[in-house]
mmCIF file with all atom_site columns, C-alpha atoms in Angstrom:
data_model
loop_
_atom_site.group_PDB
_atom_site.id
_atom_site.type_symbol
_atom_site.label_atom_id
_atom_site.label_alt_id
_atom_site.label_comp_id
_atom_site.label_asym_id
_atom_site.label_entity_id
_atom_site.label_seq_id
_atom_site.pdbx_PDB_ins_code
_atom_site.Cartn_x
_atom_site.Cartn_y
_atom_site.Cartn_z
_atom_site.occupancy
_atom_site.B_iso_or_equiv
_atom_site.pdbx_formal_charge
_atom_site.auth_seq_id
_atom_site.auth_comp_id
_atom_site.auth_asym_id
_atom_site.auth_atom_id
_atom_site.pdbx_PDB_model_num
ATOM 1   C CA . UNK A 1 1   ? 0.000   0.000   0.000    1.00 42.00 ? 1   UNK A CA 1
ATOM 2   C CA . UNK A 1 2   ? 2.844   2.340   0.918    1.00 49.00 ? 2   UNK A CA 1
ATOM 3   C CA . UNK A 1 3   ? 4.552   1.494   -2.363   1.00 57.00 ? 3   UNK A CA 1
ATOM 4   C CA . UNK A 1 4   ? 1.412   2.416   -4.361   1.00 69.00 ? 4   UNK A CA 1
ATOM 5   C CA . UNK A 1 5   ? 1.163   5.733   -2.479   1.00 70.00 ? 5   UNK A CA 1
ATOM 6   C CA . UNK A 1 6   ? 4.803   6.453   -3.232   1.00 78.00 ? 6   UNK A CA 1
ATOM 7   C CA . UNK A 1 7   ? 4.101   5.852   -6.948   1.00 86.00 ? 7   UNK A CA 1
ATOM 8   C CA . UNK A 1 8   ? 1.200   8.335   -6.903   1.00 87.00 ? 8   UNK A CA 1
ATOM 9   C CA . UNK A 1 9   ? 3.293   10.883  -5.048   1.00 87.00 ? 9   UNK A CA 1
ATOM 10  C CA . UNK A 1 10  ? 6.113   10.451  -7.558   1.00 89.00 ? 10  UNK A CA 1
ATOM 11  C CA . UNK A 1 11  ? 3.747   10.774  -10.572  1.00 92.00 ? 11  UNK A CA 1
ATOM 12  C CA . UNK A 1 12  ? 2.146   13.885  -9.044   1.00 93.00 ? 12  UNK A CA 1
ATOM 13  C CA . UNK A 1 13  ? 5.563   15.403  -8.421   1.00 90.00 ? 13  UNK A CA 1
ATOM 14  C CA . UNK A 1 14  ? 6.630   14.718  -11.993  1.00 94.00 ? 14  UNK A CA 1
ATOM 15  C CA . UNK A 1 15  ? 3.472   16.357  -13.321  1.00 94.00 ? 15  UNK A CA 1
ATOM 16  C CA . UNK A 1 16  ? 4.091   19.361  -11.077  1.00 94.00 ? 16  UNK A CA 1
ATOM 17  C CA . UNK A 1 17  ? 7.631   19.646  -12.437  1.00 94.00 ? 17  UNK A CA 1
ATOM 18  C CA . UNK A 1 18  ? 6.315   19.272  -16.014  1.00 95.00 ? 18  UNK A CA 1
ATOM 19  C CA . UNK A 1 19  ? 3.755   22.075  -15.525  1.00 95.00 ? 19  UNK A CA 1
ATOM 20  C CA . UNK A 1 20  ? 6.408   24.231  -13.864  1.00 95.00 ? 20  UNK A CA 1
ATOM 21  C CA . UNK A 1 21  ? 8.767   23.822  -16.825  1.00 96.00 ? 21  UNK A CA 1
ATOM 22  C CA . UNK A 1 22  ? 5.944   24.495  -19.313  1.00 95.00 ? 22  UNK A CA 1
ATOM 23  C CA . UNK A 1 23  ? 5.000   27.663  -17.412  1.00 96.00 ? 23  UNK A CA 1
ATOM 24  C CA . UNK A 1 24  ? 8.623   28.837  -17.411  1.00 95.00 ? 24  UNK A CA 1
ATOM 25  C CA . UNK A 1 25  ? 8.843   28.203  -21.165  1.00 95.00 ? 25  UNK A CA 1
ATOM 26  C CA . UNK A 1 26  ? 5.597   30.152  -21.777  1.00 95.00 ? 26  UNK A CA 1
ATOM 27  C CA . UNK A 1 27  ? 6.864   33.027  -19.619  1.00 95.00 ? 27  UNK A CA 1
ATOM 28  C CA . UNK A 1 28  ? 10.015  33.155  -21.739  1.00 95.00 ? 28  UNK A CA 1
ATOM 29  C CA . UNK A 1 29  ? 7.826   33.160  -24.878  1.00 94.00 ? 29  UNK A CA 1
ATOM 30  C CA . UNK A 1 30  ? 5.955   36.133  -23.422  1.00 94.00 ? 30  UNK A CA 1
ATOM 31  C CA . UNK A 1 31  ? 9.233   37.964  -22.817  1.00 92.00 ? 31  UNK A CA 1
ATOM 32  C CA . UNK A 1 32  ? 10.220  37.328  -26.448  1.00 91.00 ? 32  UNK A CA 1
ATOM 33  C CA . UNK A 1 33  ? 6.774   38.022  -27.912  1.00 91.00 ? 33  UNK A CA 1
ATOM 34  C CA . UNK A 1 34  ? 7.057   40.711  -30.625  1.00 88.00 ? 34  UNK A CA 1
ATOM 35  C CA . UNK A 1 35  ? 3.318   41.240  -30.694  1.00 81.00 ? 35  UNK A CA 1
ATOM 36  C CA . UNK A 1 36  ? 0.673   41.905  -31.625  1.00 89.00 ? 36  UNK A CA 1
ATOM 37  C CA . UNK A 1 37  ? -1.590  42.064  -28.575  1.00 89.00 ? 37  UNK A CA 1
ATOM 38  C CA . UNK A 1 38  ? -3.619  39.076  -29.794  1.00 90.00 ? 38  UNK A CA 1
ATOM 39  C CA . UNK A 1 39  ? -0.502  36.859  -29.699  1.00 91.00 ? 39  UNK A CA 1
ATOM 40  C CA . UNK A 1 40  ? 0.225   37.991  -26.133  1.00 91.00 ? 40  UNK A CA 1
ATOM 41  C CA . UNK A 1 41  ? -3.358  37.241  -25.106  1.00 92.00 ? 41  UNK A CA 1
ATOM 42  C CA . UNK A 1 42  ? -3.066  33.727  -26.565  1.00 94.00 ? 42  UNK A CA 1
ATOM 43  C CA . UNK A 1 43  ? 0.141   33.047  -24.579  1.00 93.00 ? 43  UNK A CA 1
ATOM 44  C CA . UNK A 1 44  ? -1.499  34.357  -21.391  1.00 95.00 ? 44  UNK A CA 1
ATOM 45  C CA . UNK A 1 45  ? -4.455  32.031  -21.919  1.00 95.00 ? 45  UNK A CA 1
ATOM 46  C CA . UNK A 1 46  ? -2.074  29.076  -22.101  1.00 95.00 ? 46  UNK A CA 1
ATOM 47  C CA . UNK A 1 47  ? -0.242  30.224  -18.953  1.00 95.00 ? 47  UNK A CA 1
ATOM 48  C CA . UNK A 1 48  ? -3.523  30.524  -17.033  1.00 96.00 ? 48  UNK A CA 1
ATOM 49  C CA . UNK A 1 49  ? -4.464  26.996  -18.034  1.00 96.00 ? 49  UNK A CA 1
ATOM 50  C CA . UNK A 1 50  ? -1.077  25.638  -16.908  1.00 95.00 ? 50  UNK A CA 1
ATOM 51  C CA . UNK A 1 51  ? -1.342  27.457  -13.569  1.00 96.00 ? 51  UNK A CA 1
ATOM 52  C CA . UNK A 1 52  ? -4.772  25.932  -12.991  1.00 96.00 ? 52  UNK A CA 1
ATOM 53  C CA . UNK A 1 53  ? -3.402  22.454  -13.723  1.00 94.00 ? 53  UNK A CA 1
ATOM 54  C CA . UNK A 1 54  ? -0.350  23.092  -11.516  1.00 94.00 ? 54  UNK A CA 1
ATOM 55  C CA . UNK A 1 55  ? -2.492  24.394  -8.655   1.00 95.00 ? 55  UNK A CA 1
ATOM 56  C CA . UNK A 1 56  ? -4.691  21.280  -8.818   1.00 95.00 ? 56  UNK A CA 1
ATOM 57  C CA . UNK A 1 57  ? -1.658  18.941  -8.745   1.00 93.00 ? 57  UNK A CA 1
ATOM 58  C CA . UNK A 1 58  ? -0.160  20.821  -5.759   1.00 93.00 ? 58  UNK A CA 1
ATOM 59  C CA . UNK A 1 59  ? -3.485  20.427  -3.948   1.00 93.00 ? 59  UNK A CA 1
ATOM 60  C CA . UNK A 1 60  ? -3.428  16.723  -4.816   1.00 92.00 ? 60  UNK A CA 1
ATOM 61  C CA . UNK A 1 61  ? 0.129   16.450  -3.420   1.00 91.00 ? 61  UNK A CA 1
ATOM 62  C CA . UNK A 1 62  ? -0.981  18.237  -0.258   1.00 90.00 ? 62  UNK A CA 1
ATOM 63  C CA . UNK A 1 63  ? -3.874  15.821  0.103    1.00 91.00 ? 63  UNK A CA 1
ATOM 64  C CA . UNK A 1 64  ? -1.502  12.888  -0.347   1.00 88.00 ? 64  UNK A CA 1
ATOM 65  C CA . UNK A 1 65  ? 0.695   14.255  2.452    1.00 89.00 ? 65  UNK A CA 1
ATOM 66  C CA . UNK A 1 66  ? -2.296  14.131  4.817    1.00 88.00 ? 66  UNK A CA 1
ATOM 67  C CA . UNK A 1 67  ? -2.907  10.501  3.889    1.00 85.00 ? 67  UNK A CA 1
ATOM 68  C CA . UNK A 1 68  ? 0.614   9.337   4.728    1.00 84.00 ? 68  UNK A CA 1
ATOM 69  C CA . UNK A 1 69  ? 0.982   6.904   7.641    1.00 81.00 ? 69  UNK A CA 1
ATOM 70  C CA . UNK A 1 70  ? 4.543   7.865   8.289    1.00 85.00 ? 70  UNK A CA 1
ATOM 71  C CA . UNK A 1 71  ? 5.083   11.187  9.954    1.00 87.00 ? 71  UNK A CA 1
ATOM 72  C CA . UNK A 1 72  ? 8.422   11.495  8.229    1.00 89.00 ? 72  UNK A CA 1
ATOM 73  C CA . UNK A 1 73  ? 6.864   10.901  4.791    1.00 87.00 ? 73  UNK A CA 1
ATOM 74  C CA . UNK A 1 74  ? 4.041   13.324  5.566    1.00 88.00 ? 74  UNK A CA 1
ATOM 75  C CA . UNK A 1 75  ? 6.457   16.075  6.574    1.00 92.00 ? 75  UNK A CA 1
ATOM 76  C CA . UNK A 1 76  ? 8.633   15.414  3.534    1.00 90.00 ? 76  UNK A CA 1
ATOM 77  C CA . UNK A 1 77  ? 5.661   15.645  1.144    1.00 90.00 ? 77  UNK A CA 1
ATOM 78  C CA . UNK A 1 78  ? 4.381   18.774  2.891    1.00 91.00 ? 78  UNK A CA 1
ATOM 79  C CA . UNK A 1 79  ? 7.813   20.338  2.522    1.00 92.00 ? 79  UNK A CA 1
ATOM 80  C CA . UNK A 1 80  ? 7.808   19.452  -1.184   1.00 92.00 ? 80  UNK A CA 1
ATOM 81  C CA . UNK A 1 81  ? 4.268   20.829  -1.484   1.00 93.00 ? 81  UNK A CA 1
ATOM 82  C CA . UNK A 1 82  ? 5.302   24.117  0.127    1.00 94.00 ? 82  UNK A CA 1
ATOM 83  C CA . UNK A 1 83  ? 8.372   24.304  -2.109   1.00 93.00 ? 83  UNK A CA 1
ATOM 84  C CA . UNK A 1 84  ? 6.241   23.829  -5.225   1.00 93.00 ? 84  UNK A CA 1
ATOM 85  C CA . UNK A 1 85  ? 3.727   26.414  -3.974   1.00 94.00 ? 85  UNK A CA 1
ATOM 86  C CA . UNK A 1 86  ? 6.528   28.956  -3.512   1.00 96.00 ? 86  UNK A CA 1
ATOM 87  C CA . UNK A 1 87  ? 7.859   28.087  -6.944   1.00 95.00 ? 87  UNK A CA 1
ATOM 88  C CA . UNK A 1 88  ? 4.375   28.680  -8.370   1.00 95.00 ? 88  UNK A CA 1
ATOM 89  C CA . UNK A 1 89  ? 4.209   32.085  -6.666   1.00 96.00 ? 89  UNK A CA 1
ATOM 90  C CA . UNK A 1 90  ? 7.636   32.908  -8.076   1.00 96.00 ? 90  UNK A CA 1
ATOM 91  C CA . UNK A 1 91  ? 6.419   31.894  -11.537  1.00 96.00 ? 91  UNK A CA 1
ATOM 92  C CA . UNK A 1 92  ? 3.355   34.132  -11.114  1.00 96.00 ? 92  UNK A CA 1
ATOM 93  C CA . UNK A 1 93  ? 5.596   37.074  -10.253  1.00 96.00 ? 93  UNK A CA 1
ATOM 94  C CA . UNK A 1 94  ? 7.821   36.347  -13.254  1.00 95.00 ? 94  UNK A CA 1
ATOM 95  C CA . UNK A 1 95  ? 4.679   36.051  -15.402  1.00 96.00 ? 95  UNK A CA 1
ATOM 96  C CA . UNK A 1 96  ? 3.435   39.495  -14.341  1.00 96.00 ? 96  UNK A CA 1
ATOM 97  C CA . UNK A 1 97  ? 6.839   41.063  -14.993  1.00 95.00 ? 97  UNK A CA 1
ATOM 98  C CA . UNK A 1 98  ? 7.085   39.390  -18.383  1.00 93.00 ? 98  UNK A CA 1
ATOM 99  C CA . UNK A 1 99  ? 3.623   40.703  -19.273  1.00 94.00 ? 99  UNK A CA 1
ATOM 100 C CA . UNK A 1 100 ? 4.554   44.242  -18.269  1.00 94.00 ? 100 UNK A CA 1
ATOM 101 C CA . UNK A 1 101 ? 7.794   44.127  -20.277  1.00 92.00 ? 101 UNK A CA 1
ATOM 102 C CA . UNK A 1 102 ? 6.048   42.628  -23.309  1.00 92.00 ? 102 UNK A CA 1
ATOM 103 C CA . UNK A 1 103 ? 3.182   45.129  -23.208  1.00 91.00 ? 103 UNK A CA 1
ATOM 104 C CA . UNK A 1 104 ? 5.666   47.979  -22.908  1.00 91.00 ? 104 UNK A CA 1
ATOM 105 C CA . UNK A 1 105 ? 7.645   46.637  -25.883  1.00 89.00 ? 105 UNK A CA 1
ATOM 106 C CA . UNK A 1 106 ? 4.484   46.186  -27.940  1.00 90.00 ? 106 UNK A CA 1
ATOM 107 C CA . UNK A 1 107 ? 3.296   49.694  -27.011  1.00 87.00 ? 107 UNK A CA 1
ATOM 108 C CA . UNK A 1 108 ? 6.637   51.165  -28.031  1.00 88.00 ? 108 UNK A CA 1
ATOM 109 C CA . UNK A 1 109 ? 6.582   49.186  -31.262  1.00 84.00 ? 109 UNK A CA 1
ATOM 110 C CA . UNK A 1 110 ? 3.023   50.338  -32.020  1.00 83.00 ? 110 UNK A CA 1
ATOM 111 C CA . UNK A 1 111 ? 4.048   53.918  -31.246  1.00 86.00 ? 111 UNK A CA 1
ATOM 112 C CA . UNK A 1 112 ? 6.992   53.632  -33.634  1.00 83.00 ? 112 UNK A CA 1
ATOM 113 C CA . UNK A 1 113 ? 4.750   52.150  -36.310  1.00 81.00 ? 113 UNK A CA 1
ATOM 114 C CA . UNK A 1 114 ? 2.204   54.889  -35.729  1.00 84.00 ? 114 UNK A CA 1
ATOM 115 C CA . UNK A 1 115 ? 4.901   57.573  -35.943  1.00 86.00 ? 115 UNK A CA 1
ATOM 116 C CA . UNK A 1 116 ? 6.228   55.956  -39.103  1.00 86.00 ? 116 UNK A CA 1
ATOM 117 C CA . UNK A 1 117 ? 2.742   55.908  -40.624  1.00 84.00 ? 117 UNK A CA 1
ATOM 118 C CA . UNK A 1 118 ? 2.234   59.517  -39.586  1.00 79.00 ? 118 UNK A CA 1
ATOM 119 C CA . UNK A 1 119 ? 5.581   60.500  -41.124  1.00 81.00 ? 119 UNK A CA 1
ATOM 120 C CA . UNK A 1 120 ? 4.780   58.594  -44.314  1.00 77.00 ? 120 UNK A CA 1
ATOM 121 C CA . UNK A 1 121 ? 1.348   60.171  -44.410  1.00 74.00 ? 121 UNK A CA 1
ATOM 122 C CA . UNK A 1 122 ? 2.876   63.601  -43.751  1.00 71.00 ? 122 UNK A CA 1
ATOM 123 C CA . UNK A 1 123 ? 5.435   63.034  -46.509  1.00 73.00 ? 123 UNK A CA 1
ATOM 124 C CA . UNK A 1 124 ? 2.739   61.919  -48.945  1.00 75.00 ? 124 UNK A CA 1
ATOM 125 C CA . UNK A 1 125 ? 0.564   64.816  -47.866  1.00 75.00 ? 125 UNK A CA 1
ATOM 126 C CA . UNK A 1 126 ? 3.430   67.277  -48.354  1.00 72.00 ? 126 UNK A CA 1
ATOM 127 C CA . UNK A 1 127 ? 4.104   65.772  -51.763  1.00 73.00 ? 127 UNK A CA 1
ATOM 128 C CA . UNK A 1 128 ? 0.426   65.945  -52.644  1.00 69.00 ? 128 UNK A CA 1
ATOM 129 C CA . UNK A 1 129 ? 0.290   69.484  -51.258  1.00 71.00 ? 129 UNK A CA 1
ATOM 130 C CA . UNK A 1 130 ? 3.271   70.486  -53.369  1.00 74.00 ? 130 UNK A CA 1
ATOM 131 C CA . UNK A 1 131 ? 1.714   68.984  -56.475  1.00 77.00 ? 131 UNK A CA 1
ATOM 132 C CA . UNK A 1 132 ? -1.568  70.632  -55.561  1.00 75.00 ? 132 UNK A CA 1
ATOM 133 C CA . UNK A 1 133 ? 0.207   73.990  -55.137  1.00 76.00 ? 133 UNK A CA 1
ATOM 134 C CA . UNK A 1 134 ? 1.855   73.613  -58.540  1.00 79.00 ? 134 UNK A CA 1
ATOM 135 C CA . UNK A 1 135 ? -1.490  72.762  -60.097  1.00 82.00 ? 135 UNK A CA 1
ATOM 136 C CA . UNK A 1 136 ? -3.178  75.611  -58.237  1.00 79.00 ? 136 UNK A CA 1
ATOM 137 C CA . UNK A 1 137 ? -0.448  78.023  -59.344  1.00 75.00 ? 137 UNK A CA 1
ATOM 138 C CA . UNK A 1 138 ? -0.913  76.885  -62.930  1.00 79.00 ? 138 UNK A CA 1
ATOM 139 C CA . UNK A 1 139 ? -4.678  77.316  -62.650  1.00 83.00 ? 139 UNK A CA 1
ATOM 140 C CA . UNK A 1 140 ? -4.217  80.780  -61.128  1.00 83.00 ? 140 UNK A CA 1
ATOM 141 C CA . UNK A 1 141 ? -1.857  81.746  -63.943  1.00 82.00 ? 141 UNK A CA 1
ATOM 142 C CA . UNK A 1 142 ? -4.368  80.587  -66.532  1.00 81.00 ? 142 UNK A CA 1
ATOM 143 C CA . UNK A 1 143 ? -7.137  82.434  -64.693  1.00 77.00 ? 143 UNK A CA 1
ATOM 144 C CA . UNK A 1 144 ? -5.052  85.622  -64.594  1.00 78.00 ? 144 UNK A CA 1
ATOM 145 C CA . UNK A 1 145 ? -4.303  85.322  -68.317  1.00 80.00 ? 145 UNK A CA 1
ATOM 146 C CA . UNK A 1 146 ? -7.998  84.795  -69.010  1.00 79.00 ? 146 UNK A CA 1
ATOM 147 C CA . UNK A 1 147 ? -8.875  87.822  -66.850  1.00 77.00 ? 147 UNK A CA 1
ATOM 148 C CA . UNK A 1 148 ? -6.217  89.866  -68.650  1.00 74.00 ? 148 UNK A CA 1
ATOM 149 C CA . UNK A 1 149 ? -7.738  88.916  -72.010  1.00 80.00 ? 149 UNK A CA 1
ATOM 150 C CA . UNK A 1 150 ? -11.199 89.770  -70.746  1.00 78.00 ? 150 UNK A CA 1
ATOM 151 C CA . UNK A 1 151 ? -9.969  93.125  -69.433  1.00 75.00 ? 151 UNK A CA 1
ATOM 152 C CA . UNK A 1 152 ? -8.328  93.867  -72.786  1.00 74.00 ? 152 UNK A CA 1
ATOM 153 C CA . UNK A 1 153 ? -11.606 93.059  -74.547  1.00 76.00 ? 153 UNK A CA 1
ATOM 154 C CA . UNK A 1 154 ? -13.477 95.264  -72.072  1.00 74.00 ? 154 UNK A CA 1
ATOM 155 C CA . UNK A 1 155 ? -11.012 98.125  -72.683  1.00 64.00 ? 155 UNK A CA 1
ATOM 156 C CA . UNK A 1 156 ? -11.461 97.699  -76.452  1.00 74.00 ? 156 UNK A CA 1
ATOM 157 C CA . UNK A 1 157 ? -15.245 97.701  -76.024  1.00 74.00 ? 157 UNK A CA 1
ATOM 158 C CA . UNK A 1 158 ? -14.984 100.803 -73.799  1.00 64.00 ? 158 UNK A CA 1
ATOM 159 C CA . UNK A 1 159 ? -12.865 102.562 -76.420  1.00 73.00 ? 159 UNK A CA 1
ATOM 160 C CA . UNK A 1 160 ? -15.415 101.675 -79.116  1.00 71.00 ? 160 UNK A CA 1
ATOM 161 C CA . UNK A 1 161 ? -18.230 102.879 -76.852  1.00 59.00 ? 161 UNK A CA 1
ATOM 162 C CA . UNK A 1 162 ? -16.421 106.162 -76.145  1.00 67.00 ? 162 UNK A CA 1
ATOM 163 C CA . UNK A 1 163 ? -15.814 106.630 -79.856  1.00 70.00 ? 163 UNK A CA 1
ATOM 164 C CA . UNK A 1 164 ? -19.495 105.961 -80.584  1.00 63.00 ? 164 UNK A CA 1
ATOM 165 C CA . UNK A 1 165 ? -20.531 108.380 -77.853  1.00 59.00 ? 165 UNK A CA 1
ATOM 166 C CA . UNK A 1 166 ? -18.199 111.032 -79.216  1.00 62.00 ? 166 UNK A CA 1
ATOM 167 C CA . UNK A 1 167 ? -19.665 110.570 -82.717  1.00 69.00 ? 167 UNK A CA 1
ATOM 168 C CA . UNK A 1 168 ? -23.182 110.677 -81.275  1.00 58.00 ? 168 UNK A CA 1
ATOM 169 C CA . UNK A 1 169 ? -22.275 113.807 -79.332  1.00 61.00 ? 169 UNK A CA 1
ATOM 170 C CA . UNK A 1 170 ? -21.046 115.530 -82.502  1.00 71.00 ? 170 UNK A CA 1
ATOM 171 C CA . UNK A 1 171 ? -24.186 114.449 -84.330  1.00 64.00 ? 171 UNK A CA 1
ATOM 172 C CA . UNK A 1 172 ? -26.377 115.754 -81.503  1.00 56.00 ? 172 UNK A CA 1
ATOM 173 C CA . UNK A 1 173 ? -24.416 119.023 -81.481  1.00 72.00 ? 173 UNK A CA 1
ATOM 174 C CA . UNK A 1 174 ? -24.792 119.394 -85.250  1.00 70.00 ? 174 UNK A CA 1
ATOM 175 C CA . UNK A 1 175 ? -28.503 118.589 -84.974  1.00 57.00 ? 175 UNK A CA 1
ATOM 176 C CA . UNK A 1 176 ? -28.803 121.165 -82.210  1.00 64.00 ? 176 UNK A CA 1
ATOM 177 C CA . UNK A 1 177 ? -27.132 123.758 -84.443  1.00 71.00 ? 177 UNK A CA 1
ATOM 178 C CA . UNK A 1 178 ? -29.527 122.836 -87.227  1.00 65.00 ? 178 UNK A CA 1
ATOM 179 C CA . UNK A 1 179 ? -32.441 123.152 -84.811  1.00 56.00 ? 179 UNK A CA 1
ATOM 180 C CA . UNK A 1 180 ? -31.174 126.579 -83.767  1.00 72.00 ? 180 UNK A CA 1
ATOM 181 C CA . UNK A 1 181 ? -30.871 127.605 -87.419  1.00 71.00 ? 181 UNK A CA 1
ATOM 182 C CA . UNK A 1 182 ? -34.343 126.279 -88.165  1.00 66.00 ? 182 UNK A CA 1
ATOM 183 C CA . UNK A 1 183 ? -35.681 128.085 -85.087  1.00 69.00 ? 183 UNK A CA 1
ATOM 184 C CA . UNK A 1 184 ? -34.186 131.364 -86.378  1.00 71.00 ? 184 UNK A CA 1
ATOM 185 C CA . UNK A 1 185 ? -35.672 130.744 -89.803  1.00 71.00 ? 185 UNK A CA 1
ATOM 186 C CA . UNK A 1 186 ? -39.078 129.943 -88.328  1.00 69.00 ? 186 UNK A CA 1
ATOM 187 C CA . UNK A 1 187 ? -38.897 133.041 -86.114  1.00 75.00 ? 187 UNK A CA 1
ATOM 188 C CA . UNK A 1 188 ? -38.023 135.185 -89.154  1.00 76.00 ? 188 UNK A CA 1
ATOM 189 C CA . UNK A 1 189 ? -40.840 133.616 -91.142  1.00 68.00 ? 189 UNK A CA 1
ATOM 190 C CA . UNK A 1 190 ? -43.243 134.284 -88.318  1.00 75.00 ? 190 UNK A CA 1
ATOM 191 C CA . UNK A 1 191 ? -42.176 137.941 -88.292  1.00 78.00 ? 191 UNK A CA 1
ATOM 192 C CA . UNK A 1 192 ? -42.660 138.135 -92.049  1.00 73.00 ? 192 UNK A CA 1
ATOM 193 C CA . UNK A 1 193 ? -46.087 136.490 -91.812  1.00 74.00 ? 193 UNK A CA 1
ATOM 194 C CA . UNK A 1 194 ? -47.109 138.918 -89.083  1.00 77.00 ? 194 UNK A CA 1
ATOM 195 C CA . UNK A 1 195 ? -45.761 141.815 -91.185  1.00 75.00 ? 195 UNK A CA 1
ATOM 196 C CA . UNK A 1 196 ? -47.660 140.581 -94.238  1.00 67.00 ? 196 UNK A CA 1
ATOM 197 C CA . UNK A 1 197 ? -50.793 140.106 -92.173  1.00 73.00 ? 197 UNK A CA 1
ATOM 198 C CA . UNK A 1 198 ? -50.553 143.720 -90.899  1.00 77.00 ? 198 UNK A CA 1
ATOM 199 C CA . UNK A 1 199 ? -49.926 144.991 -94.430  1.00 78.00 ? 199 UNK A CA 1
ATOM 200 C CA . UNK A 1 200 ? -52.874 143.015 -95.724  1.00 78.00 ? 200 UNK A CA 1
ATOM 201 C CA . UNK A 1 201 ? -55.095 144.536 -93.058  1.00 81.00 ? 201 UNK A CA 1
ATOM 202 C CA . UNK A 1 202 ? -53.848 148.004 -93.941  1.00 84.00 ? 202 UNK A CA 1
ATOM 203 C CA . UNK A 1 203 ? -54.484 147.356 -97.615  1.00 79.00 ? 203 UNK A CA 1
ATOM 204 C CA . UNK A 1 204 ? -58.012 146.177 -96.840  1.00 83.00 ? 204 UNK A CA 1
ATOM 205 C CA . UNK A 1 205 ? -58.673 149.310 -94.799  1.00 85.00 ? 205 UNK A CA 1
ATOM 206 C CA . UNK A 1 206 ? -57.337 151.531 -97.584  1.00 86.00 ? 206 UNK A CA 1
ATOM 207 C CA . UNK A 1 207 ? -59.454 149.710 -100.176 1.00 87.00 ? 207 UNK A CA 1
ATOM 208 C CA . UNK A 1 208 ? -62.476 149.980 -97.932  1.00 85.00 ? 208 UNK A CA 1
ATOM 209 C CA . UNK A 1 209 ? -61.893 153.711 -97.425  1.00 88.00 ? 209 UNK A CA 1
ATOM 210 C CA . UNK A 1 210 ? -61.317 154.236 -101.142 1.00 85.00 ? 210 UNK A CA 1
ATOM 211 C CA . UNK A 1 211 ? -64.496 152.322 -101.967 1.00 87.00 ? 211 UNK A CA 1
ATOM 212 C CA . UNK A 1 212 ? -66.404 154.286 -99.355  1.00 87.00 ? 212 UNK A CA 1
ATOM 213 C CA . UNK A 1 213 ? -65.068 157.526 -100.816 1.00 88.00 ? 213 UNK A CA 1
ATOM 214 C CA . UNK A 1 214 ? -65.947 156.390 -104.304 1.00 87.00 ? 214 UNK A CA 1
ATOM 215 C CA . UNK A 1 215 ? -69.478 155.454 -103.296 1.00 88.00 ? 215 UNK A CA 1
ATOM 216 C CA . UNK A 1 216 ? -69.864 158.739 -101.468 1.00 86.00 ? 216 UNK A CA 1
ATOM 217 C CA . UNK A 1 217 ? -68.707 160.614 -104.585 1.00 89.00 ? 217 UNK A CA 1
ATOM 218 C CA . UNK A 1 218 ? -71.111 158.670 -106.820 1.00 85.00 ? 218 UNK A CA 1
ATOM 219 C CA . UNK A 1 219 ? -73.994 159.289 -104.442 1.00 85.00 ? 219 UNK A CA 1
ATOM 220 C CA . UNK A 1 220 ? -73.128 162.952 -104.316 1.00 82.00 ? 220 UNK A CA 1
ATOM 221 C CA . UNK A 1 221 ? -73.062 163.268 -108.118 1.00 85.00 ? 221 UNK A CA 1
ATOM 222 C CA . UNK A 1 222 ? -76.376 161.395 -108.470 1.00 84.00 ? 222 UNK A CA 1
ATOM 223 C CA . UNK A 1 223 ? -77.918 163.558 -105.848 1.00 78.00 ? 223 UNK A CA 1
ATOM 224 C CA . UNK A 1 224 ? -76.865 166.729 -107.685 1.00 78.00 ? 224 UNK A CA 1
ATOM 225 C CA . UNK A 1 225 ? -78.225 165.535 -111.028 1.00 79.00 ? 225 UNK A CA 1
ATOM 226 C CA . UNK A 1 226 ? -81.396 163.890 -109.914 1.00 79.00 ? 226 UNK A CA 1
ATOM 227 C CA . UNK A 1 227 ? -82.385 166.184 -107.133 1.00 74.00 ? 227 UNK A CA 1
ATOM 228 C CA . UNK A 1 228 ? -80.805 169.548 -107.895 1.00 68.00 ? 228 UNK A CA 1
ATOM 229 C CA . UNK A 1 229 ? -83.377 171.379 -105.760 1.00 65.00 ? 229 UNK A CA 1
ATOM 230 C CA . UNK A 1 230 ? -82.354 169.577 -102.604 1.00 61.00 ? 230 UNK A CA 1
#
């Protein structure tokens, strides 16, 4: 019976050592992990599983120590159990430190990658901006040339308009002079018409007076011949 118990204790101890070595190897993998975060999470999941298995085997070893008939064997197994528990705690501490170092390295690497992407983006943006400035400058030059042509056309049109206005002004001035001349002629004609109208009235009065005188003379002669006694 004691021999069978020793076999179980030995098998349990070997499994504890196996889990301890596997945990140490995983911790080293965590220290060397280049990322990304998903790879670190996968390694941590494996470590958690190994710690659970190790914790269960240590508990089994502790239970086996309580079942020993020999006080010496019980104390020896308890001592081994305590040693393995301390080793597990040491592994947990190393695991936490490895995680911190790995996360820091991954963060730094991600920062560097981000900075590199930002620099590349900035370089591309500067290049694009430069090309855009060249294109914009070319467009502005073309726009200025187009505006210059339009202004030249406007100046030409203004010159033609001024010339037309000047011609129109001369025509209006000449027409005004003609109107003045016509007004003088009309005024003179009106004076002549009024003069002729006055002369015609005078002539009519003279004719009327002459006729009246003639009639008076005739009547006087007739009176003398026909009625001499009057």
